[in-house]
Amino acid sequence: MIRLSQAFAPVVHANGGGGIVDVLSDQSWFARPFPAAYAASKSAAWSYTNALRIDLREQATQVLGLHVGFLDTEFVAGLDVKKSDPRHIAGLTLDGLEAGDEEVLADAQARLVKNTLSAAKTSYLAPAEIA
């Protein structure tokens, strides 16, 4: 992610601006024992995305952070969890780019977690259910 953005940011700038999408996760903001290393990597990616956004703003490069839970792909085919349709998420991502958004909270779980980060009762400290 870091090397790709470093490689493409000058190209995007040379072409008059554009966008970079970083695919993050609802786990950018919380960790459970099962995917703790994954969550830590997504937290680091979210932090990098925020720094990159600030760095590239002046060169007319939009950096969009896409937060989404499970996508219905072969990777998670064996998990019995609610999954989002990748085509729907791609559409939301393109809509976010077109609107100039900096973040897309693509599903209910991502919105729930983000919206409760500073609440008295947070979703990220709830029992370890996979939503």
PDB file of N, CA and C in Angstrom, residues 1-2 4-14 16-22 48-64 102:
ATOM      1  N   MET A   1       0.826  -1.191   0.000  1.00  0.00           N
ATOM      2  CA  MET A   1       0.000   0.000   0.000  1.00  0.00           C
ATOM      3  C   MET A   1       0.874   1.260   0.000  1.00  0.00           C
ATOM      4  N   ILE A   2       1.880   1.260   0.841  1.00  0.00           N
ATOM      5  CA  ILE A   2       2.765   2.433   0.918  1.00  0.00           C
ATOM      6  C   ILE A   2       3.568   2.576  -0.375  1.00  0.00           C
ATOM      7  N   LEU A   4       2.910   1.351  -3.334  1.00  0.00           N
ATOM      8  CA  LEU A   4       2.042   1.671  -4.474  1.00  0.00           C
ATOM      9  C   LEU A   4       1.672   3.148  -4.491  1.00  0.00           C
ATOM     10  N   SER A   5       1.309   3.685  -3.335  1.00  0.00           N
ATOM     11  CA  SER A   5       0.933   5.101  -3.315  1.00  0.00           C
ATOM     12  C   SER A   5       2.141   5.986  -3.620  1.00  0.00           C
ATOM     13  N   GLN A   6       3.316   5.602  -3.130  1.00  0.00           N
ATOM     14  CA  GLN A   6       4.524   6.378  -3.446  1.00  0.00           C
ATOM     15  C   GLN A   6       4.845   6.323  -4.933  1.00  0.00           C
ATOM     16  N   ALA A   7       4.582   5.188  -5.554  1.00  0.00           N
ATOM     17  CA  ALA A   7       4.856   5.044  -6.985  1.00  0.00           C
ATOM     18  C   ALA A   7       3.851   5.801  -7.841  1.00  0.00           C
ATOM     19  N   PHE A   8       2.583   5.748  -7.443  1.00  0.00           N
ATOM     20  CA  PHE A   8       1.549   6.320  -8.304  1.00  0.00           C
ATOM     21  C   PHE A   8       1.224   7.783  -8.016  1.00  0.00           C
ATOM     22  N   ALA A   9       1.499   8.284  -6.835  1.00  0.00           N
ATOM     23  CA  ALA A   9       1.173   9.681  -6.519  1.00  0.00           C
ATOM     24  C   ALA A   9       1.813  10.656  -7.501  1.00  0.00           C
ATOM     25  N   PRO A  10       3.082  10.494  -7.865  1.00  0.00           N
ATOM     26  CA  PRO A  10       3.664  11.419  -8.849  1.00  0.00           C
ATOM     27  C   PRO A  10       3.009  11.298 -10.228  1.00  0.00           C
ATOM     28  N   VAL A  11       2.603  10.105 -10.596  1.00  0.00           N
ATOM     29  CA  VAL A  11       1.942   9.900 -11.888  1.00  0.00           C
ATOM     30  C   VAL A  11       0.577  10.581 -11.891  1.00  0.00           C
ATOM     31  N   VAL A  12      -0.168  10.409 -10.802  1.00  0.00           N
ATOM     32  CA  VAL A  12      -1.487  11.053 -10.684  1.00  0.00           C
ATOM     33  C   VAL A  12      -1.317  12.573 -10.746  1.00  0.00           C
ATOM     34  N   HIS A  13      -0.334  13.075 -10.029  1.00  0.00           N
ATOM     35  CA  HIS A  13      -0.067  14.519 -10.025  1.00  0.00           C
ATOM     36  C   HIS A  13       0.304  15.025 -11.420  1.00  0.00           C
ATOM     37  N   ALA A  14       1.171  14.290 -12.113  1.00  0.00           N
ATOM     38  CA  ALA A  14       1.604  14.687 -13.450  1.00  0.00           C
ATOM     39  C   ALA A  14       0.449  14.707 -14.447  1.00  0.00           C
ATOM     40  N   GLY A  16      -2.535  15.772 -13.679  1.00  0.00           N
ATOM     41  CA  GLY A  16      -3.494  16.796 -13.272  1.00  0.00           C
ATOM     42  C   GLY A  16      -4.337  16.448 -12.063  1.00  0.00           C
ATOM     43  N   GLY A  17      -4.027  15.380 -11.378  1.00  0.00           N
ATOM     44  CA  GLY A  17      -4.783  14.999 -10.188  1.00  0.00           C
ATOM     45  C   GLY A  17      -5.628  13.769 -10.433  1.00  0.00           C
ATOM     46  N   GLY A  18      -6.259  13.309  -9.384  1.00  0.00           N
ATOM     47  CA  GLY A  18      -7.077  12.106  -9.479  1.00  0.00           C
ATOM     48  C   GLY A  18      -7.318  11.548  -8.107  1.00  0.00           C
ATOM     49  N   GLY A  19      -7.403  10.231  -8.011  1.00  0.00           N
ATOM     50  CA  GLY A  19      -7.738   9.628  -6.732  1.00  0.00           C
ATOM     51  C   GLY A  19      -6.978   8.347  -6.456  1.00  0.00           C
ATOM     52  N   ILE A  20      -6.785   8.101  -5.182  1.00  0.00           N
ATOM     53  CA  ILE A  20      -6.221   6.854  -4.673  1.00  0.00           C
ATOM     54  C   ILE A  20      -7.225   6.311  -3.669  1.00  0.00           C
ATOM     55  N   VAL A  21      -7.562   5.030  -3.789  1.00  0.00           N
ATOM     56  CA  VAL A  21      -8.479   4.388  -2.848  1.00  0.00           C
ATOM     57  C   VAL A  21      -7.689   3.381  -2.025  1.00  0.00           C
ATOM     58  N   ASP A  22      -7.743   3.542  -0.707  1.00  0.00           N
ATOM     59  CA  ASP A  22      -7.146   2.569   0.201  1.00  0.00           C
ATOM     60  C   ASP A  22      -8.274   1.730   0.787  1.00  0.00           C
ATOM     61  N   TYR A  48      -1.883   5.587   7.941  1.00  0.00           N
ATOM     62  CA  TYR A  48      -1.140   5.971   6.749  1.00  0.00           C
ATOM     63  C   TYR A  48      -2.045   6.694   5.743  1.00  0.00           C
ATOM     64  N   THR A  49      -3.248   6.182   5.563  1.00  0.00           N
ATOM     65  CA  THR A  49      -4.205   6.809   4.647  1.00  0.00           C
ATOM     66  C   THR A  49      -4.464   8.249   5.058  1.00  0.00           C
ATOM     67  N   ASN A  50      -4.644   8.495   6.347  1.00  0.00           N
ATOM     68  CA  ASN A  50      -4.900   9.854   6.823  1.00  0.00           C
ATOM     69  C   ASN A  50      -3.709  10.768   6.552  1.00  0.00           C
ATOM     70  N   ALA A  51      -2.498  10.267   6.785  1.00  0.00           N
ATOM     71  CA  ALA A  51      -1.303  11.077   6.515  1.00  0.00           C
ATOM     72  C   ALA A  51      -1.136  11.330   5.018  1.00  0.00           C
ATOM     73  N   LEU A  52      -1.377  10.302   4.214  1.00  0.00           N
ATOM     74  CA  LEU A  52      -1.263  10.435   2.760  1.00  0.00           C
ATOM     75  C   LEU A  52      -2.262  11.456   2.231  1.00  0.00           C
ATOM     76  N   ARG A  53      -3.472  11.414   2.764  1.00  0.00           N
ATOM     77  CA  ARG A  53      -4.516  12.353   2.343  1.00  0.00           C
ATOM     78  C   ARG A  53      -4.061  13.799   2.553  1.00  0.00           C
ATOM     79  N   ILE A  54      -3.506  14.063   3.719  1.00  0.00           N
ATOM     80  CA  ILE A  54      -3.032  15.412   4.025  1.00  0.00           C
ATOM     81  C   ILE A  54      -1.868  15.786   3.105  1.00  0.00           C
ATOM     82  N   ASP A  55      -0.964  14.848   2.900  1.00  0.00           N
ATOM     83  CA  ASP A  55       0.221  15.096   2.079  1.00  0.00           C
ATOM     84  C   ASP A  55      -0.123  15.389   0.620  1.00  0.00           C
ATOM     85  N   LEU A  56      -1.109  14.683   0.077  1.00  0.00           N
ATOM     86  CA  LEU A  56      -1.401  14.806  -1.357  1.00  0.00           C
ATOM     87  C   LEU A  56      -2.517  15.790  -1.685  1.00  0.00           C
ATOM     88  N   ARG A  57      -3.158  16.332  -0.698  1.00  0.00           N
ATOM     89  CA  ARG A  57      -4.277  17.247  -0.932  1.00  0.00           C
ATOM     90  C   ARG A  57      -3.875  18.420  -1.819  1.00  0.00           C
ATOM     91  N   GLU A  58      -2.705  18.998  -1.567  1.00  0.00           N
ATOM     92  CA  GLU A  58      -2.269  20.171  -2.338  1.00  0.00           C
ATOM     93  C   GLU A  58      -1.985  19.854  -3.802  1.00  0.00           C
ATOM     94  N   GLN A  59      -1.742  18.607  -4.135  1.00  0.00           N
ATOM     95  CA  GLN A  59      -1.470  18.256  -5.532  1.00  0.00           C
ATOM     96  C   GLN A  59      -2.720  17.757  -6.237  1.00  0.00           C
ATOM     97  N   ALA A  60      -3.886  18.010  -5.652  1.00  0.00           N
ATOM     98  CA  ALA A  60      -5.182  17.642  -6.246  1.00  0.00           C
ATOM     99  C   ALA A  60      -5.350  16.131  -6.399  1.00  0.00           C
ATOM    100  N   THR A  61      -4.796  15.384  -5.427  1.00  0.00           N
ATOM    101  CA  THR A  61      -4.995  13.939  -5.415  1.00  0.00           C
ATOM    102  C   THR A  61      -5.881  13.600  -4.228  1.00  0.00           C
ATOM    103  N   GLN A  62      -7.045  13.083  -4.524  1.00  0.00           N
ATOM    104  CA  GLN A  62      -7.996  12.667  -3.493  1.00  0.00           C
ATOM    105  C   GLN A  62      -7.583  11.296  -2.964  1.00  0.00           C
ATOM    106  N   VAL A  63      -7.531  11.150  -1.659  1.00  0.00           N
ATOM    107  CA  VAL A  63      -7.236   9.858  -1.035  1.00  0.00           C
ATOM    108  C   VAL A  63      -8.478   9.445  -0.255  1.00  0.00           C
ATOM    109  N   LEU A  64      -9.084   8.367  -0.701  1.00  0.00           N
ATOM    110  CA  LEU A  64     -10.327   7.886  -0.102  1.00  0.00           C
ATOM    111  C   LEU A  64     -10.057   6.604   0.684  1.00  0.00           C
ATOM    112  N   GLU A 102     -13.703  11.711   1.642  1.00  0.00           N
ATOM    113  CA  GLU A 102     -12.421  11.216   2.134  1.00  0.00           C
ATOM    114  C   GLU A 102     -12.547   9.828   2.742  1.00  0.00           C
TER     115      GLU A 102
END
